[in-house]
Coordinates of C-alpha atoms and ligand atoms in Angstrom, one line a residue:
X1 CA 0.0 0.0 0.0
X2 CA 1.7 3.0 -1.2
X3 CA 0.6 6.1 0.2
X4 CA 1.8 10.0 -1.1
X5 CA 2.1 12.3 1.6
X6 CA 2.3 16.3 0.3
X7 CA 3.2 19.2 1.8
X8 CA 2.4 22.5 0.2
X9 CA 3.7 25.6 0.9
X10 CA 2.2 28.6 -1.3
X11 CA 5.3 28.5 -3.4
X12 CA 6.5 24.7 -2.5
X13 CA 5.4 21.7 -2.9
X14 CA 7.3 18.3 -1.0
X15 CA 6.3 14.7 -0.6
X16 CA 7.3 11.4 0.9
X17 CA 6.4 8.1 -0.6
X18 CA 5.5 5.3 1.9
X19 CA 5.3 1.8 1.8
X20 CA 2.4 1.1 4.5
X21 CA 1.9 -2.7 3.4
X22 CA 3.8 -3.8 6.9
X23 CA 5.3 -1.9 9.8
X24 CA 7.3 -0.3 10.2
X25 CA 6.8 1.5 7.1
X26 CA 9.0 2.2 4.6
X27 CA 10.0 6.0 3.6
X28 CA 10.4 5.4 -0.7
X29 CA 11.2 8.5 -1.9
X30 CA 10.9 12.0 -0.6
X31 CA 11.1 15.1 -3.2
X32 CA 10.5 18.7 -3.5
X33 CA 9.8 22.2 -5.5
X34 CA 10.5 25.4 -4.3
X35 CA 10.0 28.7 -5.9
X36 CA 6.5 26.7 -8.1
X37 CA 4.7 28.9 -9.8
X38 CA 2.8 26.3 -11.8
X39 CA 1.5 24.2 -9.4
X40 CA 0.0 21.6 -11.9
X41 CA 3.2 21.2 -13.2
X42 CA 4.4 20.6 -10.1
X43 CA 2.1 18.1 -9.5
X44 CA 2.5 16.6 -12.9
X45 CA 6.7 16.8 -12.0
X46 CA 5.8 15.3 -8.8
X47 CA 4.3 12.3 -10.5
X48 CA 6.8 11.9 -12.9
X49 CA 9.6 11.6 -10.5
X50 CA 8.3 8.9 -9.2
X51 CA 7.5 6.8 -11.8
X52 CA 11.0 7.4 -13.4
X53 CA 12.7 6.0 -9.9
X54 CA 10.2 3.0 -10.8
X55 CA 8.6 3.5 -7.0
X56 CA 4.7 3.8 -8.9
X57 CA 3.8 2.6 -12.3
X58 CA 0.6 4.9 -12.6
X59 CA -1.3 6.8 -10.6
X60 CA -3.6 4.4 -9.3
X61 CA -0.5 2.7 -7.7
X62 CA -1.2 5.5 -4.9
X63 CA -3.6 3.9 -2.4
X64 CA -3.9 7.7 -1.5
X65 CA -2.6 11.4 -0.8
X66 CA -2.5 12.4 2.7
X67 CA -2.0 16.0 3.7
X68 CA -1.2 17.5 6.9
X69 CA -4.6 19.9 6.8
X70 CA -4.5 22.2 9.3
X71 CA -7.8 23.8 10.3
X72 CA -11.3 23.7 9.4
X73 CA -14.5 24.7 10.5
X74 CA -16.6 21.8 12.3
X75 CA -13.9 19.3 11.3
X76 CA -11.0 17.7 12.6
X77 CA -9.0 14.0 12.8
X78 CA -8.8 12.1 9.7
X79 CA -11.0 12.5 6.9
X80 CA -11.3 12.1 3.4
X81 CA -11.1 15.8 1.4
X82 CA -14.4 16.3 -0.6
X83 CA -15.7 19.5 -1.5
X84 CA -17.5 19.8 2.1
X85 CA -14.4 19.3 3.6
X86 CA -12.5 21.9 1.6
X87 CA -15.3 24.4 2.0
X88 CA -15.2 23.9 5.7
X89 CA -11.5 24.8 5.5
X90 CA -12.1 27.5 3.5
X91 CA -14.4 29.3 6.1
X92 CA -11.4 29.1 8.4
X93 CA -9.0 30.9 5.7
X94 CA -8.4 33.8 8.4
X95 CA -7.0 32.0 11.3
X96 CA -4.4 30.5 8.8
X97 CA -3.9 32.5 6.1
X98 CA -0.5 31.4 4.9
X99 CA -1.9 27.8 5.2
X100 CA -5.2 26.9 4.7
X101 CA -5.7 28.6 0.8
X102 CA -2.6 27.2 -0.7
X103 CA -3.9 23.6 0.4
X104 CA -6.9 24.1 -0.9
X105 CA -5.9 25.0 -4.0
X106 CA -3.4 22.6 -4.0
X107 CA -5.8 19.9 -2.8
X108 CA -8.7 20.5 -5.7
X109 CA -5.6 20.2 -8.2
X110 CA -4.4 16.9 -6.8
X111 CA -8.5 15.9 -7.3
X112 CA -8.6 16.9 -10.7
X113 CA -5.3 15.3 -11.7
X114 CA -5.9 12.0 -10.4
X115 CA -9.9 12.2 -9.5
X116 CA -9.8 8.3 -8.3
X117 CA -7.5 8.3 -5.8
X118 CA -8.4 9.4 -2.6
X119 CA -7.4 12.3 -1.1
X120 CA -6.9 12.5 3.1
X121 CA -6.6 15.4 5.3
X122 CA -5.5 14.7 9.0
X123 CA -5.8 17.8 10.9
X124 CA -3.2 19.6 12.7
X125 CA -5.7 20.1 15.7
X126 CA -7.0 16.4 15.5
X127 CA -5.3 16.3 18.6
X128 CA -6.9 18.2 21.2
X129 CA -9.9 16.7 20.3
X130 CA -10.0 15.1 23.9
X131 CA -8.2 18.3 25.7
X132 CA -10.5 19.5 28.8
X133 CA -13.3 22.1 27.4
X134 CA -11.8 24.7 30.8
X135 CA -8.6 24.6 29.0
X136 CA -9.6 25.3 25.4
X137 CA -12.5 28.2 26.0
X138 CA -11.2 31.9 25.8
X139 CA -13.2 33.6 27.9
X140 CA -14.8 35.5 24.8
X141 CA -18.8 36.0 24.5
X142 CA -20.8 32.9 23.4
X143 CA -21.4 34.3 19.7
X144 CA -17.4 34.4 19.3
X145 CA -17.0 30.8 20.7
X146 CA -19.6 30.0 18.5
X147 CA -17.8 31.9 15.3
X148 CA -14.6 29.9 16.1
X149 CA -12.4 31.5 18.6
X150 CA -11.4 28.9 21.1
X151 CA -7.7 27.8 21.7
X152 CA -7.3 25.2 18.7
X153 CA -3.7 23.7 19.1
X154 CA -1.5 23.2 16.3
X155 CA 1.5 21.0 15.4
X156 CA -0.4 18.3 16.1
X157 CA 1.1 15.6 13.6
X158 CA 4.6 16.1 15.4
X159 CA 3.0 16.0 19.0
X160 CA 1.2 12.4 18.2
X161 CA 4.6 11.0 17.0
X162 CA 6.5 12.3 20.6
X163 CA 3.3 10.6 22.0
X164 CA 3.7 7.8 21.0
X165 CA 7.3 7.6 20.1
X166 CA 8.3 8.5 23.8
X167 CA 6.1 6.3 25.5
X168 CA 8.0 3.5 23.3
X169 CA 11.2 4.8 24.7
X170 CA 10.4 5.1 28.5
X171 CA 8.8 1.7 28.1
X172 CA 5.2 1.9 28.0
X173 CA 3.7 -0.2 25.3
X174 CA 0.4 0.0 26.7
X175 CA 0.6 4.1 26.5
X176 CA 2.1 3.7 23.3
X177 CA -0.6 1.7 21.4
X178 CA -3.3 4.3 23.2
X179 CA -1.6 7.2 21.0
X180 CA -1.8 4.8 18.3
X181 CA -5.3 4.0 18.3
X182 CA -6.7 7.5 19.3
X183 CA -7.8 9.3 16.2
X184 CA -9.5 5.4 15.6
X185 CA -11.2 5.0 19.3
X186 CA -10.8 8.1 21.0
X187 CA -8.6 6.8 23.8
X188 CA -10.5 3.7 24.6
X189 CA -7.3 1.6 24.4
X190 CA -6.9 0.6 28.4
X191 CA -3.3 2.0 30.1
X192 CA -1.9 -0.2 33.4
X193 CA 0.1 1.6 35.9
X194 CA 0.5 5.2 36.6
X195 CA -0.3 7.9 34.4
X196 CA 2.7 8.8 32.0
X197 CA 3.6 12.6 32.1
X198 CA 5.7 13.8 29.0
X199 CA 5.9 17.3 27.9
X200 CA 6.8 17.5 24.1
X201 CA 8.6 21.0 23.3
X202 CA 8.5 21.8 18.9
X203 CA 10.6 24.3 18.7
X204 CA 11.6 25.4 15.1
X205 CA 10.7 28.0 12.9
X206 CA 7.5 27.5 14.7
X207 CA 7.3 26.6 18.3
X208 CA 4.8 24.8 20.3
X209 CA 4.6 22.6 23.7
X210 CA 2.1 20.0 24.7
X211 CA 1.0 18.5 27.9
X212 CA 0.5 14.9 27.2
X213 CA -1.3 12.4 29.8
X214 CA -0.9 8.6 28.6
X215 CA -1.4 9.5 25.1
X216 CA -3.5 11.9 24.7
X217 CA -2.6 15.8 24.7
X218 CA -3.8 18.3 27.9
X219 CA -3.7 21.0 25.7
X220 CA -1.2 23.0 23.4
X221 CA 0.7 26.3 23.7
X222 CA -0.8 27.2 20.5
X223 CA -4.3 28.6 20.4
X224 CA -6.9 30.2 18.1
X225 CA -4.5 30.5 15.0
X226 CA -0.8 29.3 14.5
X227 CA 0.7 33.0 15.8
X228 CA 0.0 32.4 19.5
X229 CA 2.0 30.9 22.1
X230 CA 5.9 30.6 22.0
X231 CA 7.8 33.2 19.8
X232 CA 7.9 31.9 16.1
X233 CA 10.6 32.7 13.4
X234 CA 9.0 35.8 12.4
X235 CA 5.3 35.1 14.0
X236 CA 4.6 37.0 16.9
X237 CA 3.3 34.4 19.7
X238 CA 1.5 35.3 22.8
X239 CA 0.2 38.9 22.9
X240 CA -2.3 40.7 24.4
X241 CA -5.3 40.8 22.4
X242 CA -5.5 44.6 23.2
X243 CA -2.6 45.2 21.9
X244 CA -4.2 45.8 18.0
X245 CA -6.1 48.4 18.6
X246 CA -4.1 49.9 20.7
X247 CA -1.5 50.5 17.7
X248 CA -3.9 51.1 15.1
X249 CA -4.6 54.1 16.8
X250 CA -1.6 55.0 18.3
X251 CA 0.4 54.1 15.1
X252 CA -2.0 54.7 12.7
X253 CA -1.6 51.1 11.4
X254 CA -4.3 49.4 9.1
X255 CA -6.0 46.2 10.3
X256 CA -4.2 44.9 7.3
X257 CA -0.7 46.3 8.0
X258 CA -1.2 45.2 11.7
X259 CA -1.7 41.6 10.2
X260 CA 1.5 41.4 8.0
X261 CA 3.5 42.2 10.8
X262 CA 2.3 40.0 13.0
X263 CA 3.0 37.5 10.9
X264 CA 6.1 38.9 9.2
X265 CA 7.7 41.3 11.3
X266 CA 7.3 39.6 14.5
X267 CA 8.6 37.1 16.6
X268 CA 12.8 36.7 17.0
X269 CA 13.4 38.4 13.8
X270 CA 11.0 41.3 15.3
X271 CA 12.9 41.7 18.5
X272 CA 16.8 40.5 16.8
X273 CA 16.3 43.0 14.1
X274 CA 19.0 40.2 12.7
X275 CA 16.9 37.4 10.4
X276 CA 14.2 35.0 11.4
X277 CA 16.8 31.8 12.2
X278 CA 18.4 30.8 14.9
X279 CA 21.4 30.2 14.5
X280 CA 22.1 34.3 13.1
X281 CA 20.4 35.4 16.1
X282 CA 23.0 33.4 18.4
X283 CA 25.8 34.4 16.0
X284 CA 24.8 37.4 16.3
X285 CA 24.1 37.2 20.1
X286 CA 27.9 36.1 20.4
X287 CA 29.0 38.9 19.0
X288 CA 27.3 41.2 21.4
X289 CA 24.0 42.5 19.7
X290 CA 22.2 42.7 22.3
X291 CA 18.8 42.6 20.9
X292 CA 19.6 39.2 19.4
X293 CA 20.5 38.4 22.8
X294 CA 16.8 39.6 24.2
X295 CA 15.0 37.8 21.0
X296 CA 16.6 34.5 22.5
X297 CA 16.0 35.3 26.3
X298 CA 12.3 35.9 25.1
X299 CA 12.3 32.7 23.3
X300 CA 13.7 30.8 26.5
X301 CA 11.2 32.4 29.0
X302 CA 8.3 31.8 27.0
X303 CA 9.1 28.4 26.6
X304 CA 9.9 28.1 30.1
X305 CA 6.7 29.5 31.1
X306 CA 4.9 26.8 29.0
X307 CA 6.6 24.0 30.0
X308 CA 5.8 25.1 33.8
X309 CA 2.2 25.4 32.7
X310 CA 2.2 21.5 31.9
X311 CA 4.5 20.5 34.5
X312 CA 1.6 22.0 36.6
X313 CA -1.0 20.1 34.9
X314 CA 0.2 16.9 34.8
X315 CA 1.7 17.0 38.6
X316 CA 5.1 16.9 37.3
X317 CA 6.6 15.0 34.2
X318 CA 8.2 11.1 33.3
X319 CA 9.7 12.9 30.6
X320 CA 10.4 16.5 28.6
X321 CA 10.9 15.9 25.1
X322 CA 12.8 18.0 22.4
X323 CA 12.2 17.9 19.0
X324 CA 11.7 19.9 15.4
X325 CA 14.6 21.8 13.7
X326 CA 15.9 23.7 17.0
X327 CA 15.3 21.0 19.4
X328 CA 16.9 18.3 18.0
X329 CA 20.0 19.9 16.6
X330 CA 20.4 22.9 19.1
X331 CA 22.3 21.3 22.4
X332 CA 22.6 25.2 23.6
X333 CA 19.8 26.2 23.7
X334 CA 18.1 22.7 25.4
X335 CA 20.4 23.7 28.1
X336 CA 19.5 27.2 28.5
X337 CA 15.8 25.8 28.6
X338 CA 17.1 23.3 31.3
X339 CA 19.0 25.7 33.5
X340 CA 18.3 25.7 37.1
X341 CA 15.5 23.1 37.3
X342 CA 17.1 20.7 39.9
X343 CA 14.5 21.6 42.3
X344 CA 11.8 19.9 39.7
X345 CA 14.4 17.1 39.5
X346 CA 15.6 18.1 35.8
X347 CA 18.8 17.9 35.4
X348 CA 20.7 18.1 32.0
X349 CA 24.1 15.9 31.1
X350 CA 26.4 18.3 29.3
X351 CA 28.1 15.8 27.9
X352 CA 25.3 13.6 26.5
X353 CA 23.6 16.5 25.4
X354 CA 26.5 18.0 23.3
X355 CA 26.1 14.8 21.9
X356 CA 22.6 14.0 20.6
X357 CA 22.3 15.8 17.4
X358 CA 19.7 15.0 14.9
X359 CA 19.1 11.7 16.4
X360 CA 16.7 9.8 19.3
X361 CA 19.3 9.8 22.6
X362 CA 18.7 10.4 26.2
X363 CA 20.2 13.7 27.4
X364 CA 19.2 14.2 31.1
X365 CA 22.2 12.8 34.0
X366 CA 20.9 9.5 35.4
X367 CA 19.7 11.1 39.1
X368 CA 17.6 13.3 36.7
X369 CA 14.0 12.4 37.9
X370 CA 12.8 13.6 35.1
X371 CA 14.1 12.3 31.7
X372 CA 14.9 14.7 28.8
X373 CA 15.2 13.4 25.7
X374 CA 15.8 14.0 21.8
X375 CA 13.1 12.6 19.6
X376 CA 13.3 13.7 16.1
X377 CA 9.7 14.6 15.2
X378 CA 8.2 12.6 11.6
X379 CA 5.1 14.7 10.9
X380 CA 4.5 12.9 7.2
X381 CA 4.6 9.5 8.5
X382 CA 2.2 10.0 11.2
X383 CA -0.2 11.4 8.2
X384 CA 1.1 8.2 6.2
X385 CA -0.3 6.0 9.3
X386 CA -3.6 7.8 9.7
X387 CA -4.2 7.6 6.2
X388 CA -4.0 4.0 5.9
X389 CA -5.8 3.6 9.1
X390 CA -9.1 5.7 7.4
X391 CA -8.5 3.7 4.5
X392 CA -8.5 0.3 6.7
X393 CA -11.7 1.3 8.4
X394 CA -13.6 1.9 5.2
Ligands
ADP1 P1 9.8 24.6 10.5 O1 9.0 25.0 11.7 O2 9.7 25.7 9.5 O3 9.6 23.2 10.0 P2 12.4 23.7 11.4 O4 11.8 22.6 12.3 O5 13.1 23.2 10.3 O6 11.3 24.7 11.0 O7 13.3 24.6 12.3 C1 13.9 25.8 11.9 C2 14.8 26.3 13.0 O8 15.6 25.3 13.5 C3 15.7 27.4 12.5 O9 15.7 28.5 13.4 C4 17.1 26.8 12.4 O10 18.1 27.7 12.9 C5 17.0 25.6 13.3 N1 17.6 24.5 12.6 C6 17.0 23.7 11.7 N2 17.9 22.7 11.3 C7 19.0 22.9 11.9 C8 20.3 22.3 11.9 N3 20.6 21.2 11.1 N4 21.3 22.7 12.7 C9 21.0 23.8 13.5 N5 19.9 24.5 13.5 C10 18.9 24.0 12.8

């Protein structure tokens, strides 16, 4: 069963071909555009790539497309894209603008090209589908709950895979197949023992922690759209909802301009003044700018302050995870986040963590009560898996 997983950007389109017939699957070919301006041809180049490397002989080799979707109004987990689907996604264009219309687009041409194979969307908030209602709700009026606003959660691909990937590695099957199963039975699948605690930090060029309780997520840093919660690349984070109209009329700013710099002119490029990655704002930092120095001290207390939120909620943690483009190959800055936590029994192993670089390792000292490890994240095959599990069930 080969299954196509795409990712599109609004100028990109990248894919990974699976072999789901048997676990573990098998990753057959992964690809890429950038800079498309011609998505069909992309699509068409996309196809043709993979039957010259022999891994499809037509189309209808593809048991199906999955696509990381990542919002939609009135729908969430795994389902099949129809029209319905993409409408309901389109009535959510607003919280994720640089998201939502490119897959759409991107999704109807995939239908048109190849109108017999199915198309799959899993959610990016599929799951906080089970996160307590007190810890979602804004405190907004009814009619705005009603019209959408609510905390969401994003990233949720890469925060099933630490799930269920960590409870493998601290040695709870049971916990493990629970995340497996959820988007199928809701977290039905019995646990034995105590409750597992792990607290999954993504932190790349977008950012976001998750409370997880045997499998299943507490809640997520991110809220109503993908800007909230930690500092992104260029994305503001957490703010003050006052905040907007406060500089439209102070700054004279249109709703619009407010919007692009939110989501432009934000986050640590907004407070470096240096570039939206990482590692120029520590260069940067090490040279003595001190506004690169703030962007990352901003980055580390908000992440700090999220990880205590969870910490709080789930009395404590088994385990804090790391993973995404800065947690799994930044061993700096998973110390500065770990600095001074021995009272919480976390405690970091220089040496191990210097180490672990783009690859699963352990990277808290063994009296470390709570463990810290590296997991690198695998969004597209958890799409992979939940495609062929909709596709099982029908
Ligand atoms: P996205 O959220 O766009 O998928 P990534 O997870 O790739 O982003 O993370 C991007 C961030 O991670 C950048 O700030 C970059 O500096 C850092 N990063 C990514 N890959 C590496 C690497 N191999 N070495 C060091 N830093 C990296």
């Amino acid at each position: 069963m080969k299954i196509l997983v795409a990712n599109i950007g609004s100028t990109s389109l990248k894919w990974r071909l699976f072999d789901c017939s048997s676990a573990p699957e098998r990753l057959l070919h992964k690809g890429g555009f950038e800079r498309v301006t011609d998505y069909p041809k992309a699509i068409e180049d996309c196809l043709g790539e993979l039957k010259a490397g022999g891994h499809i002989q037509q189309d209808s080799d593809l048991a199906a497309v999955g696509f990381k979707t990542v919002v939609a109004k009135g729908v969430s987990g795994c389902v099949a894209l129809t029209e319905e689907v993409l409408g309901a996604m389109e009535a959510f264009n607003a919280i994720a603008p640089a998201h939502n219309p490119p897959y759409i687009t991107g999704i109807r041409l995939f239908a048109k090209r190849m109108p017999a194979v199915p198309l799959i969307g899993l959610f990016e908030t599929a799951f906080y589908q089970w996160a307590p209602e007190a810890g979602v709700r804004y405190a907004v009026p009814q009619a705005w709950y009603e019209a959408g606003v609510r905390r969401w959660g994003f990233h949720g691909a890469s925060h099933k895979f630490i799930a269920e990937r960590s409870a493998e590695l601290l040695g709870r099957p049971d916990v493990a197949e629970r995340a497996r199963n959820l988007y199928v039975d809701g977290g039905a699948t019995a646990v034995q023992g105590a409750p597992l605690r792990v607290i999954s930090c993504h932190l790349g060029g977008s950012s976001s922690i998750t409370g997880i309780r045997n499998g299943v997520a507490v809640g997520n840093s991110l809220g109503f759209s993908p800007q909230s919660g930690l500092p992104h690349n260029n994305r503001v984070g957490d703010l003050d909802s006052f905040a907007i109209p406060f500089v439209m009329r102070t700054l004279g700013l249109s709703i619009d301009e407010v919007e692009r710099q939110l989501c432009k002119e934000g986050g640590l490029k907004g407070i470096s003044g240096v570039s939206n990655d990482i590692r120029d704002i520590q260069t940067a930092a090490a040279g003595g700018n001190a506004q690169a120095k703030l962007a990352l001290d901003v980055f580390f207390h908000s992440a700090r302050h999220w990880i205590g939120a969870y910490l709080l909620e789930l009395n404590g943690a088994d385990a804090i995870v790391f993973t995404a483009g800065i947690g799994e190959n930044r061993p700096e800055l998973r110390a500065a986040l770990c600095q001074g936590l021995d009272q919480l029994g976390i405690l970091l192993d220089p040496v191990a963590n210097e180490k672990v670089r783009a690859v699963e390792g352990v990277i808290s000292s063994p009296e470390s009560r709570v463990k810290l490890l590296v997991i690198p994240t695998n969004e597209e095959l958890v799409v992979a898996r939940e495609t062929k599990r909709l596709l099982d069930r029908k």
